[in-house]
Coordinates of C-alpha atoms in Angstrom, one line a residue:
Chain A
X1 CA 29.1 -0.1 0.1
X2 CA 29.7 -1.0 -3.5
X3 CA 26.0 -1.4 -4.1
X4 CA 25.1 1.9 -2.5
X5 CA 27.5 3.8 -4.9
X6 CA 25.6 2.8 -8.0
X7 CA 22.5 4.4 -9.1
X8 CA 19.0 3.3 -8.1
X9 CA 16.6 1.5 -10.3
X10 CA 13.9 3.8 -11.5
X11 CA 10.6 4.2 -9.6
X12 CA 8.2 1.6 -11.0
X13 CA 5.4 4.1 -11.9
X14 CA 3.1 1.2 -12.8
X15 CA 2.9 0.3 -9.1
X16 CA 2.8 3.8 -7.5
X17 CA -0.2 6.1 -7.6
X18 CA -0.2 9.0 -10.1
X19 CA -0.1 12.5 -8.7
X20 CA -3.5 13.5 -10.1
X21 CA -6.2 11.1 -8.9
X22 CA -9.6 12.9 -8.9
X23 CA -11.3 10.2 -6.8
X24 CA -9.0 11.2 -4.0
X25 CA -10.2 14.8 -4.2
X26 CA -7.4 16.5 -2.3
X27 CA -4.9 15.4 -4.9
X28 CA -6.6 17.6 -7.6
X29 CA -5.0 20.9 -6.5
X30 CA -1.9 19.3 -5.1
X31 CA -0.6 17.4 -8.1
X32 CA 2.0 18.7 -10.6
X33 CA 0.7 18.9 -14.2
X34 CA 4.0 19.0 -15.9
X35 CA 5.8 15.7 -16.5
X36 CA 8.5 14.9 -13.9
X37 CA 11.9 15.5 -15.3
X38 CA 13.9 12.2 -15.4
X39 CA 17.3 12.6 -13.9
X40 CA 20.2 10.2 -13.8
X41 CA 21.4 9.7 -10.2
X42 CA 24.4 11.7 -9.0
X43 CA 26.0 11.8 -5.6
X44 CA 23.1 14.0 -4.5
X45 CA 20.7 11.1 -5.0
X46 CA 22.7 8.0 -4.0
X47 CA 23.5 9.5 -0.6
X48 CA 21.2 10.2 2.3
X49 CA 21.1 10.7 6.0
X50 CA 22.5 8.1 8.4
X51 CA 20.8 7.6 11.8
X52 CA 22.3 6.1 14.9
X53 CA 20.7 4.1 17.7
X54 CA 21.7 6.8 20.1
X55 CA 19.1 9.0 18.5
X56 CA 16.3 6.7 19.4
X57 CA 14.9 6.1 22.9
X58 CA 14.4 2.7 24.4
X59 CA 10.6 3.0 24.3
X60 CA 10.4 4.5 20.9
X61 CA 9.2 1.2 19.3
X62 CA 6.7 0.5 22.0
X63 CA 3.5 2.5 21.4
X64 CA 1.8 0.7 24.4
X65 CA 4.3 2.2 26.8
X66 CA 5.8 5.3 25.1
X67 CA 2.9 7.6 26.1
X68 CA 1.4 5.7 28.9
X69 CA 0.3 8.0 31.7
X70 CA -2.0 6.1 34.0
X71 CA -2.0 2.6 32.4
X72 CA -2.0 0.9 29.1
X73 CA -3.9 2.2 26.1
X74 CA -7.2 0.6 25.2
X75 CA -7.3 -1.7 22.2
X76 CA -6.1 -5.0 20.7
X77 CA -2.4 -5.5 21.6
X78 CA -0.4 -6.3 18.5
X79 CA 3.2 -6.7 17.3
X80 CA 4.0 -5.4 13.8
X81 CA 7.2 -6.8 12.4
X82 CA 8.9 -7.4 9.1
X83 CA 11.9 -6.5 6.9
X84 CA 12.9 -3.6 4.8
X85 CA 14.4 -5.0 1.6
X86 CA 15.3 -3.7 -1.8
X87 CA 14.1 -5.0 -5.1
X88 CA 17.0 -7.4 -5.3
X89 CA 15.9 -8.9 -2.1
X90 CA 18.8 -7.4 -0.2
X91 CA 18.1 -6.3 3.3
X92 CA 18.2 -2.5 4.0
X93 CA 20.1 -2.5 7.3
X94 CA 20.3 0.3 9.9
X95 CA 17.7 2.4 8.3
X96 CA 15.2 4.6 10.2
X97 CA 11.6 3.4 10.1
X98 CA 8.9 5.7 11.6
X99 CA 5.3 4.9 12.1
X100 CA 2.1 6.7 13.3
X101 CA -1.5 5.8 13.6
X102 CA -4.9 6.5 15.1
X103 CA -5.9 5.0 18.4
X104 CA -8.1 2.0 18.8
X105 CA -11.2 4.2 18.4
X106 CA -9.9 5.7 15.2
X107 CA -8.9 9.1 16.7
X108 CA -5.5 10.7 16.1
X109 CA -3.7 12.7 18.7
X110 CA -3.4 15.8 16.5
X111 CA -4.7 19.3 17.0
X112 CA -6.4 19.1 13.6
X113 CA -8.3 15.9 14.2
X114 CA -11.9 16.6 15.3
X115 CA -13.5 13.2 14.9
X116 CA -15.9 12.6 17.8
X117 CA -14.2 9.4 19.0
X118 CA -12.2 9.8 22.2
X119 CA -8.5 10.6 22.6
X120 CA -6.9 7.8 24.6
X121 CA -4.9 9.5 27.4
X122 CA -2.4 6.7 27.3
X123 CA -1.7 6.6 23.6
X124 CA 0.5 8.9 21.6
X125 CA 0.3 7.0 18.3
X126 CA 3.8 7.2 17.0
X127 CA 7.1 5.4 17.2
X128 CA 10.3 4.6 15.4
X129 CA 13.1 2.1 15.2
X130 CA 16.2 1.3 13.2
X131 CA 16.4 -1.9 11.2
X132 CA 19.1 -4.5 12.2
X133 CA 21.7 -6.0 10.0
X134 CA 19.1 -8.1 8.2
X135 CA 16.7 -5.2 7.6
X136 CA 14.5 -6.5 10.3
X137 CA 12.3 -4.2 12.5
X138 CA 9.5 -4.6 15.0
X139 CA 7.3 -2.6 17.2
X140 CA 4.4 -3.0 19.6
X141 CA 1.1 -1.1 19.5
X142 CA -2.6 -1.4 19.6
X143 CA -4.6 -2.0 16.5
X144 CA -5.8 1.3 15.1
X145 CA -9.5 1.8 14.4
X146 CA -11.1 2.9 11.1
X147 CA -12.5 6.4 10.9
X148 CA -14.7 8.6 8.7
X149 CA -13.4 11.5 6.6
X150 CA -14.7 14.0 4.1
X151 CA -13.9 12.9 0.6
X152 CA -17.3 11.9 -0.4
X153 CA -19.9 13.0 2.1
X154 CA -18.7 10.2 4.2
X155 CA -15.8 8.0 3.3
X156 CA -14.1 5.6 5.8
X157 CA -10.4 4.8 6.1
X158 CA -9.7 1.2 6.7
X159 CA -7.6 0.6 9.8
X160 CA -4.0 1.5 8.9
X161 CA -0.5 2.4 10.1
X162 CA 1.5 5.0 8.3
X163 CA 5.2 4.2 7.6
X164 CA 8.1 6.4 6.7
X165 CA 11.3 4.7 5.5
X166 CA 14.6 6.2 4.4
X167 CA 16.9 3.6 2.8
X168 CA 20.5 4.4 2.0
X169 CA 19.9 7.2 -0.6
X170 CA 17.6 10.2 -0.2
X171 CA 15.7 9.2 -3.4
X172 CA 14.6 5.9 -1.8
X173 CA 12.6 7.9 0.6
X174 CA 9.1 6.4 0.9
X175 CA 5.9 7.0 2.8
X176 CA 3.2 4.4 2.7
X177 CA 0.4 2.8 4.7
X178 CA 0.0 -0.7 6.1
X179 CA -3.5 -2.3 6.1
X180 CA -4.8 -5.3 8.0
X181 CA -5.8 -8.6 6.5
X182 CA -9.5 -9.1 6.2
X183 CA -10.6 -5.5 6.5
X184 CA -13.7 -5.0 4.3
X185 CA -13.0 -1.2 4.1
X186 CA -9.8 -1.7 2.0
X187 CA -11.4 -2.2 -1.4
X188 CA -13.7 0.8 -1.0
X189 CA -11.1 3.3 0.2
X190 CA -10.5 6.2 -2.2
X191 CA -6.9 6.5 -0.9
X192 CA -6.1 2.8 -1.4
X193 CA -7.7 2.9 -4.8
X194 CA -5.3 5.5 -6.2
X195 CA -2.9 2.6 -6.6
X196 CA -3.3 1.3 -10.1
X197 CA -2.2 -2.3 -9.6
X198 CA -4.3 -4.7 -7.5
X199 CA -1.2 -6.8 -6.6
X200 CA 0.5 -3.6 -5.3
X201 CA -2.5 -3.0 -3.1
X202 CA -2.3 -6.6 -1.8
X203 CA 1.3 -6.0 -0.8
X204 CA 0.2 -3.2 1.5
X205 CA -2.0 -5.6 3.5
X206 CA -0.3 -7.2 6.4
X207 CA -1.3 -10.8 7.1
X208 CA -1.9 -12.1 10.6
X209 CA 1.2 -13.9 11.7
X210 CA 0.3 -16.5 14.3
X211 CA 3.8 -17.8 14.5
X212 CA 5.1 -14.6 16.0
X213 CA 2.2 -13.8 18.4
X214 CA 3.0 -13.4 22.1
X215 CA 0.9 -16.1 23.8
X216 CA -1.7 -14.7 26.1
X217 CA -0.5 -11.2 25.3
X218 CA -0.4 -9.9 21.7
X219 CA -1.4 -10.9 18.1
X220 CA 1.1 -10.2 15.4
X221 CA 1.0 -8.8 11.8
X222 CA 3.8 -9.1 9.3
X223 CA 4.7 -6.2 7.0
X224 CA 7.7 -6.3 4.6
X225 CA 8.6 -3.1 2.8
X226 CA 10.5 -3.1 -0.5
X227 CA 12.5 0.0 -1.5
X228 CA 14.0 0.7 -4.9
X229 CA 17.1 -1.4 -5.5
X230 CA 20.4 -0.2 -6.8
X231 CA 22.3 -1.7 -9.7
X232 CA 25.0 -4.1 -8.8
X233 CA 27.0 -3.9 -12.0
X234 CA 28.8 -0.6 -12.9
X235 CA 30.0 -0.9 -16.5
X236 CA 30.4 2.8 -16.7
X237 CA 32.3 5.7 -15.0
X238 CA 32.0 6.2 -11.3
X239 CA 29.2 8.6 -10.7
X240 CA 31.6 11.2 -9.5
X241 CA 33.9 10.7 -12.5
X242 CA 37.3 9.1 -12.8
Chain B
X1 CA 10.1 -20.4 -20.8
X2 CA 13.1 -18.3 -20.0
X3 CA 14.4 -18.2 -16.5
X4 CA 12.4 -16.1 -14.1
X5 CA 13.7 -12.8 -12.7
X6 CA 13.2 -13.1 -9.0
X7 CA 13.1 -9.4 -8.2
X8 CA 10.8 -8.0 -5.6
X9 CA 8.2 -5.3 -6.4
X10 CA 8.5 -1.9 -4.9
X11 CA 6.1 -1.1 -2.1
X12 CA 3.5 1.4 -3.4
X13 CA 3.6 4.9 -2.0
X14 CA 0.6 6.3 -0.1
X15 CA -0.1 9.9 1.0
X16 CA 1.5 11.1 4.2
X17 CA -2.0 12.3 5.1
X18 CA -3.1 15.3 7.2
X19 CA -1.6 13.8 10.4
X20 CA 1.9 13.2 9.2
X21 CA 3.1 15.4 12.0
X22 CA 2.2 12.8 14.6
X23 CA 4.9 10.5 13.3
X24 CA 7.5 12.8 11.9
X25 CA 7.1 16.1 13.9
X26 CA 5.0 15.3 17.0
X27 CA 5.5 18.8 18.5
X28 CA 3.7 20.2 15.5
X29 CA 0.8 17.8 16.1
X30 CA 0.6 19.2 19.6
X31 CA 2.3 16.8 21.9
X32 CA 5.6 15.8 23.3
X33 CA 6.7 12.1 23.2
X34 CA 10.3 11.5 22.1
X35 CA 13.4 12.6 24.0
X36 CA 15.2 13.4 20.8
X37 CA 13.2 15.1 18.0
X38 CA 14.4 15.5 14.4
X39 CA 14.2 19.1 13.5
X40 CA 14.7 21.9 10.9
X41 CA 18.1 22.9 12.4
X42 CA 20.9 21.3 10.5
X43 CA 23.8 23.5 11.6
X44 CA 25.1 23.6 15.2
X45 CA 27.5 26.0 16.9
X46 CA 30.5 24.1 15.5
X47 CA 29.3 23.6 11.9
X48 CA 31.6 25.2 9.4
X49 CA 30.4 27.3 6.5
X50 CA 28.2 30.3 5.8
X51 CA 25.1 30.2 8.0
X52 CA 21.9 30.6 6.1
X53 CA 18.1 30.3 6.6
X54 CA 16.1 28.5 3.9
X55 CA 12.4 29.4 4.1
X56 CA 9.4 29.4 1.9
X57 CA 5.9 28.1 1.4
X58 CA 4.4 25.3 -0.6
X59 CA 1.4 26.5 -2.8
X60 CA -1.4 24.5 -4.3
X61 CA -3.0 25.0 -7.8
X62 CA -5.1 28.0 -6.5
X63 CA -2.0 29.7 -5.0
X64 CA -3.1 28.9 -1.5
X65 CA -0.3 27.9 0.9
X66 CA -0.3 24.2 1.8
X67 CA -0.3 24.6 5.6
X68 CA 0.0 20.9 6.3
X69 CA 3.0 20.2 4.1
X70 CA 6.1 18.5 5.5
X71 CA 9.5 19.3 3.8
X72 CA 12.8 17.5 4.1
X73 CA 16.1 18.6 2.8
X74 CA 19.4 16.8 2.1
X75 CA 22.6 18.6 1.2
X76 CA 26.4 18.5 1.1
X77 CA 28.5 20.3 3.8
X78 CA 30.1 23.6 3.1
X79 CA 33.1 21.8 1.4
X80 CA 30.7 20.1 -1.0
X81 CA 30.8 16.6 0.5
X82 CA 27.9 14.5 1.7
X83 CA 28.1 12.9 5.1
X84 CA 27.6 9.4 3.6
X85 CA 29.9 6.5 2.9
X86 CA 29.1 6.5 -0.8
X87 CA 30.7 10.0 -1.1
X88 CA 34.4 9.4 -1.5
X89 CA 35.3 12.9 -2.9
X90 CA 38.6 14.1 -1.6
X91 CA 37.0 16.9 0.5
X92 CA 36.7 17.5 4.2
X93 CA 33.9 15.9 6.2
X94 CA 32.3 18.1 8.9
X95 CA 31.6 16.0 12.0
X96 CA 29.1 18.8 13.1
X97 CA 27.0 18.4 10.0
X98 CA 24.7 15.6 8.9
X99 CA 23.1 17.5 6.1
X100 CA 19.5 16.4 6.7
X101 CA 16.6 18.3 8.2
X102 CA 12.8 18.1 8.4
X103 CA 10.3 21.0 8.8
X104 CA 6.6 21.1 9.1
X105 CA 4.9 24.1 7.5
X106 CA 3.3 26.5 10.0
X107 CA -0.4 25.7 10.4
X108 CA -1.2 29.4 10.1
X109 CA 1.2 30.9 7.6
X110 CA 2.3 27.8 5.7
X111 CA 6.0 28.9 6.1
X112 CA 8.7 26.3 6.5
X113 CA 12.1 27.1 7.7
X114 CA 15.6 25.5 7.9
X115 CA 18.7 26.7 9.7
X116 CA 21.7 25.4 7.8
X117 CA 24.9 26.3 6.0
X118 CA 25.4 26.9 2.4
X119 CA 26.6 23.7 0.7
X120 CA 29.7 23.7 -1.5
X121 CA 29.6 22.4 -5.1
X122 CA 29.5 18.6 -5.6
X123 CA 31.0 16.7 -8.5
X124 CA 28.2 15.4 -10.8
X125 CA 28.2 12.6 -13.3
X126 CA 31.2 12.3 -15.6
X127 CA 33.1 14.7 -13.5
X128 CA 31.0 17.7 -14.3
X129 CA 30.6 20.0 -11.3
X130 CA 27.1 20.7 -10.1
X131 CA 26.2 24.2 -8.7
X132 CA 25.6 24.3 -5.0
X133 CA 22.1 22.9 -4.3
X134 CA 19.9 21.3 -1.8
X135 CA 17.7 18.3 -2.4
X136 CA 14.1 18.9 -1.4
X137 CA 11.4 16.4 -0.7
X138 CA 7.8 17.4 -0.1
X139 CA 4.9 15.3 1.2
X140 CA 1.4 16.3 2.4
X141 CA -2.2 15.2 2.4
X142 CA -3.2 15.0 -1.3
X143 CA 0.3 14.2 -2.5
X144 CA 0.3 10.5 -3.4
X145 CA 4.0 10.1 -3.8
X146 CA 6.7 12.4 -2.3
X147 CA 7.9 15.1 -4.7
X148 CA 11.6 15.6 -5.3
X149 CA 13.1 18.8 -6.4
X150 CA 16.3 20.8 -5.9
X151 CA 16.9 24.3 -4.6
X152 CA 19.7 26.3 -6.2
X153 CA 21.1 29.6 -5.1
X154 CA 20.1 32.5 -7.3
X155 CA 23.3 34.4 -6.6
X156 CA 25.5 31.6 -8.0
X157 CA 24.9 32.8 -11.5
X158 CA 28.0 31.3 -13.2
X159 CA 27.8 27.9 -11.5
X160 CA 24.0 27.7 -12.2
X161 CA 24.6 28.5 -15.8
X162 CA 26.9 25.5 -16.1
X163 CA 24.9 23.1 -13.9
X164 CA 24.1 19.9 -15.8
X165 CA 20.7 19.5 -14.1
X166 CA 19.4 23.0 -14.6
X167 CA 20.5 22.8 -18.2
X168 CA 18.3 19.7 -18.6
X169 CA 15.2 21.8 -18.1
X170 CA 14.2 22.5 -21.7
X171 CA 12.0 25.4 -21.1
X172 CA 14.5 28.0 -19.8
X173 CA 11.7 30.0 -18.0
X174 CA 11.1 27.0 -15.8
X175 CA 14.7 26.9 -14.5
X176 CA 14.0 29.9 -12.3
X177 CA 11.5 27.8 -10.3
X178 CA 14.5 26.1 -8.7
X179 CA 16.3 29.4 -7.8
X180 CA 16.1 30.7 -4.3
X181 CA 16.6 34.5 -3.9
X182 CA 19.0 35.8 -1.3
X183 CA 18.1 38.5 1.1
X184 CA 19.2 39.6 4.6
X185 CA 16.9 40.0 7.6
X186 CA 17.9 40.7 11.2
X187 CA 21.5 40.0 10.3
X188 CA 20.7 36.6 8.9
X189 CA 21.1 35.5 5.3
X190 CA 17.8 34.2 4.0
X191 CA 17.2 32.2 0.9
X192 CA 13.5 32.1 -0.1
X193 CA 12.4 29.0 -1.9
X194 CA 8.6 28.8 -2.7
X195 CA 7.4 25.5 -4.1
X196 CA 4.4 25.6 -6.5
X197 CA 2.8 22.2 -6.8
X198 CA 0.7 23.4 -9.8
X199 CA -0.1 26.4 -11.9
X200 CA 1.8 29.0 -14.0
X201 CA 4.8 28.9 -11.7
X202 CA 4.8 25.1 -11.2
X203 CA 8.1 24.0 -9.7
X204 CA 10.2 21.5 -11.7
X205 CA 10.0 18.2 -10.0
X206 CA 12.2 15.3 -10.8
X207 CA 11.8 11.6 -11.4
X208 CA 15.1 10.6 -9.7

């Protein structure tokens, strides 16, 4: 765990959205106005929760089955797979990855979602898994639909899957969204467009991965996630002192 | 041309959105799907230390509670040690305490709550002790990248006064935004920690 003891490389703020992004209107009142206070990492930052396979159910990474009541959910069957890596290209093993999404019609199973598209009785829309030794994860689901929302009178979200990832330290904690190759709604989405860097947007778009399709069953998309790395050289005192 | 640095680029953050509960707290979204749900209860019957409740609300720039916020905390055990392999301090581990919890704000009141134990002090950089504290992470619709802050215990006056992180906050009046006040209610010790995203009482958030 030598790597995990050293501090994390700073957030690259040129790639992440700012807090205050008026074109995504909800951010206006929910964004701090003071500068963030930069803090060297201590033990409080380089540590974080550890999760075990015993906490995860066998169907938790199968959104086609994990809420099925009377049959399979409606929609395009897909596999989503990829690796969680850090900036150095090192795998992030045994880390919890959680995901949630709308159903194939673009409707969420959530008491606050009132979009007129139907709830799918066989689709919950969430799952989770733990990466293996190589940082690899996969899950099965149906492709989510796009949906309208009130930002401008009518904005549309491109089809997307939300991801939550932990890493080895609590300050690696990341929530992001995965988009699908070829979706024309991506470049006109106010939430996508808070990201200041075009290449950073492209890295949120999962390509179709025909090598990993399941023949006569499911298409496949590949989505790698890169968390902050930690320095590998420690030419200074141990974080907790000598 | 010098050699190239073959580092990867960090994946950009995106908002957790209004339906974050589906993935991270499905009961709050209104359905039951997982056998084991992560929760806001960090301390079990066997956990050692002083039992406390941490509760509060997240407020937006108009002072309105953010009723769709999701809050996670990470803390040391009552001896001041993190349940993580990188923490090699010579202190006891508590097998009954992971130190992490997740709470969805109540859709009506905006209140979030954690049942936990008071953490002990942890050694900071260069051997300087840090006052007992809890790391806090807030996400919600409208928050583009998760916000990191720390909750300190207002009654730890001496330790707080010497804390290296609190002392980094130049404007002394802003230090109190990280202090949770202690009270008692129904025989329980309650620390109240309100988080202000914006406005006169804006909480100090960290780039960590």
